[in-house]
């Protein structure tokens, strides 16, 4: 449902603002361009998919992504990928869409993201494809797994003939549809926000050396976590399931100040590696619980600091956080929002506080994590546990950069810009939407969220008819007093509600600096939000 039922059918061309595209039921790619303030040109056909889509039963929605100002990727939903050179889009005189590559790539998919880049004088387009596939081996879970296929198509010269071919294919597998998945502008890495972890799987065409590292990184199937771990300020508890025939004498646990090694009988180490931080190794203990699990307790040498991972680089475990710790983390993050929310914290109280949260604020999922994968080693280089910082939406602020993602931080919503080329500041906080985290939680029927690329407003729409617009606080031209406290109010944030004159389902939603585009099954609505000056 999240992957395909909540799909946004309206595509904003971030390289040529005020141009939106959609693919209709006949396989025609239609363009709508804003000419005057709120005037739209008639829908204009810019391309037609060669496939007869009505002949396919097992088909997903057609999807597209603008890789650069002149390149885009397009899928017809049947499993075929098109790479298209578009010319300058938004200009009917020079917009000619030309297929330079098309290939059947197996099961149907939707395009999640794509980038165009030049490396070693070779033009490449990397594209990320999302599939939900049946998993016959998964008897305990949903019976499905999620596949992200990362494909690089490059311009290759053969006997004087330049043509585009698949240069590299890599596959990641997970158990939940990613909230966010994007390729870095250089094509060197991938960032994923998801509830369940993703791992690379070995591909038949992959020519990686068969060393131990490659085997560990490219496991054929995503398996259940090898171990679970929890932590407090003082200690870390690890739980590992063990076979029933294992006795106390078969288990060897070696502790050192910075390392741990666990072996069962004469097998290779079950767990081994450098710990995230130092421990008091002489105080560490282990016991067997209920003859079925091994419980290890590590005593932290430095009380307080939170470990981001248990064993450095080991992704085989799953971190479990209890509710009390979640609320502590939410409180500790309040300083990120309160300074922006209150220009003068001495004078004004925050618009909402944590005690005012209601039932609608309960998060549906425990916690998500943000991972960065390296495109060459196929290893995870960064992992951030997002805790209770619920993912809200993503938006393109600068098309040359990766899309931003918006997370809920207590009552507010914070926008983060990934910078793949800045290891010290890989995720930059670029905007705060006051109280948006709190307000959106009460909208039970919300379907899409977005914000203006200049952060002047955020917006969300429901499945039918209603659109909510939340403007950032602006200084008042008149004097306004708070009647309860008698103090003067300097700034005010406005909420606007627009009701569409149609009861057809909303299928697409996009925001630009000046206006909102809302696509229903029959109509494209244009809502003017900011003036163009």
Short mmCIF file of C-alpha atoms in Angstrom, two decimals:
data_model
loop_
_atom_site.label_atom_id
_atom_site.label_comp_id
_atom_site.label_asym_id
_atom_site.label_seq_id
_atom_site.Cartn_x
_atom_site.Cartn_y
_atom_site.Cartn_z
CA UNK A 1 0.00 0.00 0.00
CA UNK A 2 2.76 2.43 0.89
CA UNK A 3 4.80 1.69 -2.22
CA UNK A 4 2.05 1.74 -4.83
CA UNK A 5 -1.25 2.85 -3.26
CA UNK A 6 0.26 6.09 -1.89
CA UNK A 7 2.22 6.79 -5.09
CA UNK A 8 2.45 10.44 -6.16
CA UNK A 9 1.38 10.50 -9.84
CA UNK A 10 2.30 14.16 -10.32
CA UNK A 11 5.98 14.81 -11.11
CA UNK A 12 7.50 18.25 -10.57
CA UNK A 13 10.46 19.15 -12.78
CA UNK A 14 12.79 20.72 -10.21
CA UNK A 15 15.18 21.78 -12.99
CA UNK A 16 12.47 23.80 -14.78
CA UNK A 17 10.15 25.09 -12.04
CA UNK A 18 6.43 25.46 -12.76
CA UNK A 19 6.42 22.45 -15.05
CA UNK A 20 4.59 19.34 -13.91
CA UNK A 21 4.12 16.02 -15.71
CA UNK A 22 1.90 12.98 -15.38
CA UNK A 23 1.40 9.77 -17.36
CA UNK A 24 -2.23 9.15 -18.34
CA UNK A 25 -4.00 5.81 -18.75
CA UNK A 26 -3.10 5.65 -22.46
CA UNK A 27 0.64 5.86 -21.74
CA UNK A 28 0.96 9.51 -22.81
CA UNK A 29 3.35 11.73 -20.84
CA UNK A 30 1.50 15.03 -20.41
CA UNK A 31 3.12 18.34 -19.48
CA UNK A 32 1.38 21.29 -17.83
CA UNK A 33 3.25 24.57 -17.68
CA UNK A 34 2.35 27.76 -15.79
CA UNK A 35 2.30 30.72 -18.15
CA UNK A 36 0.72 33.58 -16.25
CA UNK A 37 0.21 33.87 -12.50
CA UNK A 38 -2.40 31.15 -12.20
CA UNK A 39 -2.92 30.29 -15.87
CA UNK A 40 -1.97 26.88 -17.18
CA UNK A 41 -1.32 25.91 -20.75
CA UNK A 42 -3.50 23.07 -21.99
CA UNK A 43 -2.04 19.63 -21.20
CA UNK A 44 0.56 18.94 -23.86
CA UNK A 45 1.68 15.46 -24.92
CA UNK A 46 5.50 15.34 -24.92
CA UNK A 47 6.01 11.58 -25.23
CA UNK A 48 4.04 8.36 -25.71
CA UNK A 49 5.13 5.02 -24.27
CA UNK A 50 5.57 2.49 -27.12
CA UNK A 51 3.99 -0.35 -25.08
CA UNK A 52 0.28 -1.16 -25.28
CA UNK A 53 -0.37 -0.95 -21.53
CA UNK A 54 -3.89 -2.38 -21.75
CA UNK A 55 -2.41 -5.77 -22.70
CA UNK A 56 -0.76 -6.17 -19.28
CA UNK A 57 -2.62 -7.42 -16.22
CA UNK A 58 0.30 -7.52 -13.78
CA UNK A 59 1.32 -3.88 -14.14
CA UNK A 60 2.31 -1.13 -11.71
CA UNK A 61 1.79 2.60 -12.19
CA UNK A 62 4.05 4.31 -14.73
CA UNK A 63 6.80 6.28 -12.98
CA UNK A 64 9.45 8.82 -13.92
CA UNK A 65 12.30 10.83 -12.44
CA UNK A 66 14.17 13.86 -13.79
CA UNK A 67 17.88 13.01 -13.58
CA UNK A 68 19.11 16.39 -14.86
CA UNK A 69 17.92 19.40 -16.86
CA UNK A 70 18.02 17.33 -20.08
CA UNK A 71 17.87 13.67 -18.97
CA UNK A 72 15.15 11.57 -17.36
CA UNK A 73 14.26 7.95 -16.58
CA UNK A 74 10.83 6.52 -17.30
CA UNK A 75 9.10 3.21 -16.51
CA UNK A 76 5.87 1.96 -18.08
CA UNK A 77 5.11 -0.23 -15.04
CA UNK A 78 5.59 -3.52 -16.94
CA UNK A 79 9.27 -3.97 -16.04
CA UNK A 80 10.79 -1.93 -18.89
CA UNK A 81 13.11 1.02 -18.20
CA UNK A 82 13.60 3.92 -20.62
CA UNK A 83 16.46 6.43 -20.53
CA UNK A 84 15.38 9.58 -22.37
CA UNK A 85 17.21 12.65 -23.60
CA UNK A 86 14.58 15.37 -23.43
CA UNK A 87 16.18 18.54 -24.71
CA UNK A 88 15.31 21.67 -22.73
CA UNK A 89 12.07 20.82 -20.98
CA UNK A 90 9.26 23.31 -20.50
CA UNK A 91 10.06 24.90 -23.87
CA UNK A 92 7.73 23.45 -26.52
CA UNK A 93 10.07 24.59 -29.31
CA UNK A 94 13.09 22.55 -28.14
CA UNK A 95 11.46 19.78 -26.06
CA UNK A 96 11.96 16.60 -28.09
CA UNK A 97 12.07 13.38 -26.07
CA UNK A 98 14.38 10.76 -27.57
CA UNK A 99 14.84 7.19 -26.25
CA UNK A 100 18.58 6.42 -25.97
CA UNK A 101 18.19 3.20 -23.96
CA UNK A 102 15.35 0.83 -23.16
CA UNK A 103 15.46 -2.66 -21.71
CA UNK A 104 13.26 -5.24 -20.00
CA UNK A 105 14.57 -5.60 -16.44
CA UNK A 106 12.42 -8.38 -15.02
CA UNK A 107 9.55 -7.96 -12.55
CA UNK A 108 7.58 -4.65 -12.64
CA UNK A 109 9.05 -1.77 -10.61
CA UNK A 110 8.65 1.91 -9.88
CA UNK A 111 11.50 4.43 -10.19
CA UNK A 112 12.46 5.87 -6.82
CA UNK A 113 15.32 8.18 -7.83
CA UNK A 114 17.88 8.81 -10.57
CA UNK A 115 20.94 11.02 -11.12
CA UNK A 116 23.00 12.01 -14.16
CA UNK A 117 26.77 12.50 -13.78
CA UNK A 118 30.03 12.49 -15.74
CA UNK A 119 33.00 10.49 -14.46
CA UNK A 120 36.27 9.87 -16.34
CA UNK A 121 34.72 11.63 -19.37
CA UNK A 122 31.93 9.01 -19.42
CA UNK A 123 28.31 10.11 -19.03
CA UNK A 124 26.29 7.87 -16.72
CA UNK A 125 22.78 7.78 -15.30
CA UNK A 126 22.20 5.86 -12.07
CA UNK A 127 18.64 4.82 -11.26
CA UNK A 128 17.01 3.18 -8.25
CA UNK A 129 14.15 0.73 -8.87
CA UNK A 130 11.73 -0.46 -6.18
CA UNK A 131 9.97 -3.84 -6.22
CA UNK A 132 7.79 -5.71 -3.72
CA UNK A 133 8.30 -9.42 -4.31
CA UNK A 134 6.90 -12.65 -2.87
CA UNK A 135 9.36 -14.49 -0.65
CA UNK A 136 8.62 -18.22 -0.47
CA UNK A 137 11.23 -18.72 2.27
CA UNK A 138 9.61 -16.16 4.58
CA UNK A 139 7.16 -18.25 6.61
CA UNK A 140 7.16 -16.12 9.77
CA UNK A 141 6.82 -12.59 8.34
CA UNK A 142 4.67 -10.97 5.67
CA UNK A 143 5.68 -13.43 2.93
CA UNK A 144 7.20 -10.55 0.91
CA UNK A 145 10.52 -8.77 0.63
CA UNK A 146 11.43 -5.36 -0.76
CA UNK A 147 14.06 -5.05 -3.46
CA UNK A 148 15.96 -1.88 -4.35
CA UNK A 149 17.91 -2.35 -7.58
CA UNK A 150 20.64 0.22 -8.20
CA UNK A 151 21.47 0.31 -11.92
CA UNK A 152 24.11 2.43 -13.65
CA UNK A 153 23.66 3.04 -17.39
CA UNK A 154 26.72 4.48 -19.12
CA UNK A 155 27.64 5.79 -22.57
CA UNK A 156 30.03 3.23 -24.00
CA UNK A 157 31.94 3.60 -27.28
CA UNK A 158 32.18 0.43 -29.36
CA UNK A 159 33.88 0.56 -32.78
CA UNK A 160 33.16 4.26 -33.10
CA UNK A 161 29.50 3.80 -32.17
CA UNK A 162 28.38 5.54 -28.95
CA UNK A 163 25.53 3.80 -27.17
CA UNK A 164 24.12 3.51 -23.67
CA UNK A 165 24.35 0.16 -21.90
CA UNK A 166 23.96 -1.20 -18.38
CA UNK A 167 27.35 -0.75 -16.76
CA UNK A 168 26.57 -2.07 -13.26
CA UNK A 169 23.65 -3.71 -11.38
CA UNK A 170 23.45 -3.99 -7.59
CA UNK A 171 20.56 -5.29 -5.50
CA UNK A 172 19.57 -4.48 -1.92
CA UNK A 173 16.92 -6.38 -0.02
CA UNK A 174 14.88 -5.46 3.03
CA UNK A 175 11.61 -6.13 4.79
CA UNK A 176 9.94 -2.69 4.70
CA UNK A 177 9.33 -0.15 1.94
CA UNK A 178 11.91 2.64 2.39
CA UNK A 179 10.56 6.02 3.45
CA UNK A 180 13.42 7.65 1.52
CA UNK A 181 16.00 6.26 -0.91
CA UNK A 182 18.30 8.44 -3.02
CA UNK A 183 21.56 8.12 -4.97
CA UNK A 184 24.30 10.67 -4.29
CA UNK A 185 24.89 13.24 -7.10
CA UNK A 186 28.30 11.69 -7.86
CA UNK A 187 26.78 8.19 -8.09
CA UNK A 188 29.21 7.00 -5.37
CA UNK A 189 26.74 6.15 -2.62
CA UNK A 190 23.17 5.60 -1.57
CA UNK A 191 21.15 6.87 1.40
CA UNK A 192 18.12 5.00 2.72
CA UNK A 193 15.67 5.79 5.52
CA UNK A 194 13.73 2.64 6.42
CA UNK A 195 12.08 0.88 9.34
CA UNK A 196 13.80 -2.46 8.63
CA UNK A 197 17.45 -2.68 7.48
CA UNK A 198 18.53 -3.19 3.86
CA UNK A 199 21.46 -5.37 2.78
CA UNK A 200 23.21 -6.01 -0.54
CA UNK A 201 22.62 -9.45 -2.02
CA UNK A 202 24.97 -11.29 -4.36
CA UNK A 203 24.17 -10.81 -8.01
CA UNK A 204 25.02 -13.45 -10.62
CA UNK A 205 26.60 -10.89 -12.94
CA UNK A 206 28.66 -9.31 -10.16
CA UNK A 207 32.38 -9.82 -10.64
CA UNK A 208 33.34 -9.11 -7.03
CA UNK A 209 36.22 -11.09 -5.63
CA UNK A 210 35.07 -13.99 -3.48
CA UNK A 211 36.77 -12.80 -0.32
CA UNK A 212 35.25 -13.06 3.15
CA UNK A 213 34.24 -9.38 3.18
CA UNK A 214 32.34 -9.69 -0.08
CA UNK A 215 30.57 -12.82 1.18
CA UNK A 216 29.53 -11.11 4.39
CA UNK A 217 28.30 -8.02 2.59
CA UNK A 218 26.47 -9.84 -0.18
CA UNK A 219 24.45 -12.39 1.73
CA UNK A 220 22.03 -14.08 -0.65
CA UNK A 221 19.03 -13.62 1.63
CA UNK A 222 18.16 -11.07 4.27
CA UNK A 223 17.87 -13.13 7.45
CA UNK A 224 16.50 -12.42 10.89
CA UNK A 225 18.87 -10.47 13.16
CA UNK A 226 21.66 -12.60 14.65
CA UNK A 227 21.32 -10.81 17.99
CA UNK A 228 19.24 -8.14 19.73
CA UNK A 229 20.72 -5.49 21.98
CA UNK A 230 19.53 -2.82 24.40
CA UNK A 231 21.35 -0.16 26.38
CA UNK A 232 21.06 2.14 29.36
CA UNK A 233 23.46 4.85 30.51
CA UNK A 234 25.43 2.21 32.45
CA UNK A 235 25.33 -1.01 30.50
CA UNK A 236 24.53 -2.88 27.28
CA UNK A 237 22.53 -6.15 27.16
CA UNK A 238 22.91 -8.55 24.22
CA UNK A 239 20.56 -11.50 23.60
CA UNK A 240 21.54 -14.32 21.20
CA UNK A 241 19.40 -17.38 20.43
CA UNK A 242 21.37 -20.62 20.82
CA UNK A 243 20.59 -24.24 19.78
CA UNK A 244 19.05 -26.42 22.52
CA UNK A 245 21.95 -28.90 22.56
CA UNK A 246 24.44 -26.17 23.55
CA UNK A 247 25.59 -26.32 27.19
CA UNK A 248 27.44 -23.83 29.35
CA UNK A 249 30.75 -25.61 28.62
CA UNK A 250 30.26 -25.14 24.86
CA UNK A 251 30.12 -21.34 25.15
CA UNK A 252 33.23 -19.15 25.26
CA UNK A 253 32.83 -15.38 25.71
CA UNK A 254 36.02 -13.32 25.69
CA UNK A 255 35.84 -9.72 26.96
CA UNK A 256 38.56 -7.10 26.54
CA UNK A 257 38.35 -3.30 27.09
CA UNK A 258 37.45 -2.66 23.43
CA UNK A 259 36.54 -6.03 21.91
CA UNK A 260 34.21 -9.00 22.30
CA UNK A 261 34.36 -12.55 20.93
CA UNK A 262 31.61 -15.17 21.32
CA UNK A 263 32.08 -18.78 20.13
CA UNK A 264 29.87 -21.87 20.36
CA UNK A 265 31.64 -25.28 20.49
CA UNK A 266 34.40 -25.37 17.87
CA UNK A 267 32.57 -23.22 15.33
CA UNK A 268 33.87 -19.91 13.92
CA UNK A 269 33.13 -16.92 16.20
CA UNK A 270 29.42 -16.10 16.36
CA UNK A 271 30.19 -12.46 17.21
CA UNK A 272 33.58 -10.80 17.07
CA UNK A 273 34.84 -7.27 16.70
CA UNK A 274 35.63 -3.85 18.08
CA UNK A 275 32.97 -2.46 20.39
CA UNK A 276 31.46 0.94 19.76
CA UNK A 277 33.02 2.21 23.01
CA UNK A 278 35.17 0.91 25.86
CA UNK A 279 33.82 -1.41 28.60
CA UNK A 280 34.89 -2.43 32.08
CA UNK A 281 35.77 -5.91 30.85
CA UNK A 282 36.32 -7.38 34.30
CA UNK A 283 32.71 -6.55 35.30
CA UNK A 284 31.10 -7.96 32.12
CA UNK A 285 29.06 -11.16 32.57
CA UNK A 286 27.00 -13.73 30.66
CA UNK A 287 24.27 -16.27 31.50
CA UNK A 288 22.07 -18.83 29.70
CA UNK A 289 18.34 -18.01 29.96
CA UNK A 290 15.64 -20.71 29.66
CA UNK A 291 18.14 -23.03 27.92
CA UNK A 292 17.51 -21.19 24.65
CA UNK A 293 19.27 -17.83 24.72
CA UNK A 294 22.61 -16.38 25.76
CA UNK A 295 22.40 -13.05 27.60
CA UNK A 296 25.57 -10.94 27.75
CA UNK A 297 25.88 -7.82 29.93
CA UNK A 298 28.57 -5.25 29.07
CA UNK A 299 29.35 -2.56 31.64
CA UNK A 300 30.16 0.77 29.95
CA UNK A 301 33.45 2.34 31.01
CA UNK A 302 32.04 5.83 30.45
CA UNK A 303 28.54 6.22 31.80
CA UNK A 304 26.05 8.19 29.74
CA UNK A 305 27.18 8.32 26.09
CA UNK A 306 24.78 6.49 23.77
CA UNK A 307 26.33 3.81 21.54
CA UNK A 308 25.28 4.24 17.87
CA UNK A 309 26.09 0.57 17.19
CA UNK A 310 27.26 -2.46 19.18
CA UNK A 311 30.15 -3.86 17.12
CA UNK A 312 31.71 -1.41 14.66
CA UNK A 313 30.48 -2.18 11.12
CA UNK A 314 28.35 -5.18 12.18
CA UNK A 315 24.80 -4.85 10.79
CA UNK A 316 23.62 -8.34 11.84
CA UNK A 317 22.06 -7.14 15.10
CA UNK A 318 18.92 -5.18 15.84
CA UNK A 319 18.76 -2.43 18.45
CA UNK A 320 15.65 -2.40 20.67
CA UNK A 321 14.71 0.77 22.52
CA UNK A 322 12.24 0.85 25.39
CA UNK A 323 9.52 3.57 25.54
CA UNK A 324 11.12 5.39 28.48
CA UNK A 325 14.33 5.87 26.47
CA UNK A 326 12.33 7.12 23.51
CA UNK A 327 10.74 9.89 25.51
CA UNK A 328 14.16 10.81 26.97
CA UNK A 329 15.57 11.17 23.43
CA UNK A 330 12.58 13.30 22.39
CA UNK A 331 13.23 15.60 25.37
CA UNK A 332 16.94 15.82 24.61
CA UNK A 333 16.12 16.88 21.02
CA UNK A 334 13.87 19.74 22.12
CA UNK A 335 16.75 22.22 22.09
CA UNK A 336 17.05 21.69 18.32
CA UNK A 337 13.61 23.17 17.82
CA UNK A 338 12.95 25.49 20.73
CA UNK A 339 15.56 28.11 19.78
CA UNK A 340 14.06 28.52 16.33
CA UNK A 341 10.48 28.23 17.53
CA UNK A 342 11.03 30.96 20.13
CA UNK A 343 13.18 33.87 19.01
CA UNK A 344 12.93 35.04 22.63
CA UNK A 345 12.47 32.00 24.90
CA UNK A 346 12.42 34.15 28.04
CA UNK A 347 9.27 35.95 26.91
CA UNK A 348 7.27 33.41 24.94
CA UNK A 349 6.23 29.86 25.76
CA UNK A 350 6.45 27.30 22.95
CA UNK A 351 3.15 26.99 21.02
CA UNK A 352 2.86 23.37 22.23
CA UNK A 353 4.66 21.29 24.80
CA UNK A 354 5.27 17.57 25.20
CA UNK A 355 2.61 17.25 27.93
CA UNK A 356 -0.08 18.41 25.49
CA UNK A 357 0.46 15.54 23.05
CA UNK A 358 -2.61 13.42 22.40
CA UNK A 359 -3.40 9.90 21.19
CA UNK A 360 -2.94 10.94 17.57
CA UNK A 361 0.74 11.47 18.35
CA UNK A 362 1.46 7.78 18.95
CA UNK A 363 3.86 6.58 16.24
CA UNK A 364 2.78 3.54 14.24
CA UNK A 365 6.32 2.22 13.93
CA UNK A 366 8.96 1.74 16.59
CA UNK A 367 11.88 3.50 14.96
CA UNK A 368 13.54 3.94 11.60
CA UNK A 369 17.20 4.28 10.74
CA UNK A 370 19.15 6.32 8.19
CA UNK A 371 21.92 4.36 6.41
CA UNK A 372 24.54 5.39 3.90
CA UNK A 373 25.86 2.63 1.60
CA UNK A 374 29.14 2.95 -0.28
CA UNK A 375 28.76 2.13 -3.97
CA UNK A 376 32.19 0.49 -4.33
CA UNK A 377 32.59 -1.59 -1.15
CA UNK A 378 28.77 -2.11 -0.88
CA UNK A 379 29.17 -1.60 2.87
CA UNK A 380 27.25 0.59 5.30
CA UNK A 381 29.45 3.59 6.18
CA UNK A 382 27.00 5.47 8.44
CA UNK A 383 23.99 4.37 10.51
CA UNK A 384 21.81 6.77 12.49
CA UNK A 385 18.96 5.44 14.60
CA UNK A 386 16.14 7.96 14.20
CA UNK A 387 14.38 6.76 17.36
CA UNK A 388 10.98 8.37 17.59
CA UNK A 389 11.83 11.03 15.00
CA UNK A 390 9.07 10.06 12.59
CA UNK A 391 9.76 10.49 8.85
CA UNK A 392 7.26 12.95 7.32
CA UNK A 393 8.17 13.69 3.67
CA UNK A 394 11.00 14.47 1.24
CA UNK A 395 11.41 17.48 -1.05
CA UNK A 396 13.93 18.74 -3.62
CA UNK A 397 15.28 22.13 -2.53
CA UNK A 398 18.23 22.20 -4.95
CA UNK A 399 18.02 19.71 -7.88
CA UNK A 400 21.84 19.45 -7.95
CA UNK A 401 21.78 18.08 -4.39
CA UNK A 402 20.05 15.00 -2.94
CA UNK A 403 16.39 15.39 -1.93
CA UNK A 404 15.91 16.71 1.63
CA UNK A 405 13.96 14.69 4.18
CA UNK A 406 11.74 16.08 6.91
CA UNK A 407 11.61 14.44 10.36
CA UNK A 408 9.39 15.10 13.31
CA UNK A 409 11.31 16.41 16.34
CA UNK A 410 8.88 16.59 19.24
CA UNK A 411 6.15 19.05 18.15
CA UNK A 412 8.11 20.53 15.25
CA UNK A 413 9.26 19.25 11.86
CA UNK A 414 12.91 19.70 10.86
CA UNK A 415 14.19 19.61 7.28
CA UNK A 416 17.59 17.95 6.68
CA UNK A 417 19.76 18.36 3.56
CA UNK A 418 22.16 15.45 2.86
CA UNK A 419 25.66 16.48 1.70
CA UNK A 420 27.42 13.35 0.47
CA UNK A 421 30.67 15.25 -0.15
CA UNK A 422 30.91 16.61 3.42
CA UNK A 423 31.72 13.71 5.80
CA UNK A 424 31.84 16.08 8.80
CA UNK A 425 28.45 17.62 8.03
CA UNK A 426 26.69 14.92 6.04
CA UNK A 427 23.19 16.01 7.15
CA UNK A 428 22.58 19.74 7.55
CA UNK A 429 19.52 21.15 9.36
CA UNK A 430 18.22 23.78 6.94
CA UNK A 431 14.68 24.65 8.11
CA UNK A 432 12.19 24.23 10.94
CA UNK A 433 8.41 24.10 10.54
CA UNK A 434 6.99 25.14 13.89
CA UNK A 435 4.40 22.76 15.39
CA UNK A 436 4.03 20.89 12.05
CA UNK A 437 4.94 17.56 13.68
CA UNK A 438 2.09 18.03 16.14
CA UNK A 439 -0.48 19.32 13.64
CA UNK A 440 0.07 16.65 10.96
CA UNK A 441 -0.38 13.87 13.54
CA UNK A 442 -4.03 14.85 14.00
CA UNK A 443 -4.77 14.58 10.25
CA UNK A 444 -5.86 10.95 10.08
CA UNK A 445 -6.70 11.07 6.34
CA UNK A 446 -3.49 12.75 5.18
CA UNK A 447 -2.06 11.40 1.94
CA UNK A 448 0.78 13.66 0.74
CA UNK A 449 2.99 16.28 2.44
CA UNK A 450 5.28 18.84 0.84
CA UNK A 451 6.95 22.19 1.43
CA UNK A 452 8.10 25.11 -0.68
CA UNK A 453 11.77 24.94 -1.77
CA UNK A 454 12.31 28.29 0.05
CA UNK A 455 10.66 26.86 3.24
CA UNK A 456 8.03 29.67 3.26
CA UNK A 457 5.22 27.18 3.84
CA UNK A 458 4.46 23.48 4.32
CA UNK A 459 1.32 21.77 3.04
CA UNK A 460 -0.53 18.50 3.27
CA UNK A 461 -3.56 17.07 1.51
CA UNK A 462 -6.10 14.49 2.51
CA UNK A 463 -7.30 11.65 0.26
CA UNK A 464 -10.25 13.80 -0.87
CA UNK A 465 -10.89 17.52 -1.32
CA UNK A 466 -9.03 19.23 1.52
CA UNK A 467 -5.59 20.88 1.40
CA UNK A 468 -3.95 22.44 4.48
CA UNK A 469 -1.28 25.15 4.11
CA UNK A 470 0.93 26.15 7.05
CA UNK A 471 2.79 29.42 6.59
CA UNK A 472 5.98 30.19 8.49
CA UNK A 473 5.63 32.91 11.20
CA UNK A 474 5.82 36.44 9.78
CA UNK A 475 6.15 39.82 11.53
CA UNK A 476 2.85 41.64 12.10
CA UNK A 477 2.19 45.07 10.60
CA UNK A 478 -0.39 45.85 13.33
CA UNK A 479 -0.07 45.63 17.11
CA UNK A 480 -1.51 42.41 18.53
CA UNK A 481 -1.77 41.47 22.20
CA UNK A 482 -2.23 38.10 23.87
CA UNK A 483 -5.44 38.65 25.87
CA UNK A 484 -4.57 36.10 28.55
CA UNK A 485 -1.13 37.46 29.37
CA UNK A 486 -1.35 41.02 28.07
CA UNK A 487 1.94 40.70 26.18
CA UNK A 488 2.50 41.92 22.65
CA UNK A 489 2.78 39.22 19.95
CA UNK A 490 5.50 39.93 17.38
CA UNK A 491 4.94 37.14 14.88
CA UNK A 492 2.04 34.94 13.85
CA UNK A 493 1.88 31.71 11.82
CA UNK A 494 -1.20 31.12 9.65
CA UNK A 495 -3.02 27.93 8.72
CA UNK A 496 -5.07 28.03 5.51
CA UNK A 497 -7.53 25.39 4.34
CA UNK A 498 -8.46 24.98 0.67
CA UNK A 499 -11.40 22.77 -0.32
CA UNK A 500 -11.30 21.50 -3.90
CA UNK A 501 -14.47 21.71 -5.97
CA UNK A 502 -14.27 18.01 -6.78
CA UNK A 503 -14.86 14.79 -4.91
CA UNK A 504 -12.43 12.72 -7.01
CA UNK A 505 -9.49 11.08 -5.20
CA UNK A 506 -6.26 13.13 -5.02
CA UNK A 507 -3.52 11.30 -6.95
CA UNK A 508 -0.69 13.85 -7.01
CA UNK A 509 0.60 16.76 -4.94
CA UNK A 510 3.56 19.11 -5.54
CA UNK A 511 4.68 22.45 -4.07
CA UNK A 512 6.73 25.26 -5.62
CA UNK A 513 7.69 28.61 -4.09
CA UNK A 514 4.54 30.33 -5.33
CA UNK A 515 1.90 27.63 -5.81
CA UNK A 516 0.58 24.16 -5.07
CA UNK A 517 -0.37 21.64 -7.77
CA UNK A 518 -3.06 19.10 -6.83
CA UNK A 519 -3.92 16.31 -9.28
CA UNK A 520 -7.18 14.36 -9.07
CA UNK A 521 -8.41 11.64 -11.43
CA UNK A 522 -10.05 14.30 -13.67
CA UNK A 523 -8.57 17.73 -12.85
CA UNK A 524 -5.31 19.50 -12.06
CA UNK A 525 -5.88 22.25 -9.48
CA UNK A 526 -3.56 25.20 -9.01
CA UNK A 527 -3.50 26.95 -5.62
CA UNK A 528 -1.67 30.29 -5.42
CA UNK A 529 0.16 30.50 -2.08
CA UNK A 530 2.78 33.26 -2.41
CA UNK A 531 2.95 36.25 -4.74
CA UNK A 532 5.63 36.18 -7.38
CA UNK A 533 7.54 39.29 -6.31
#
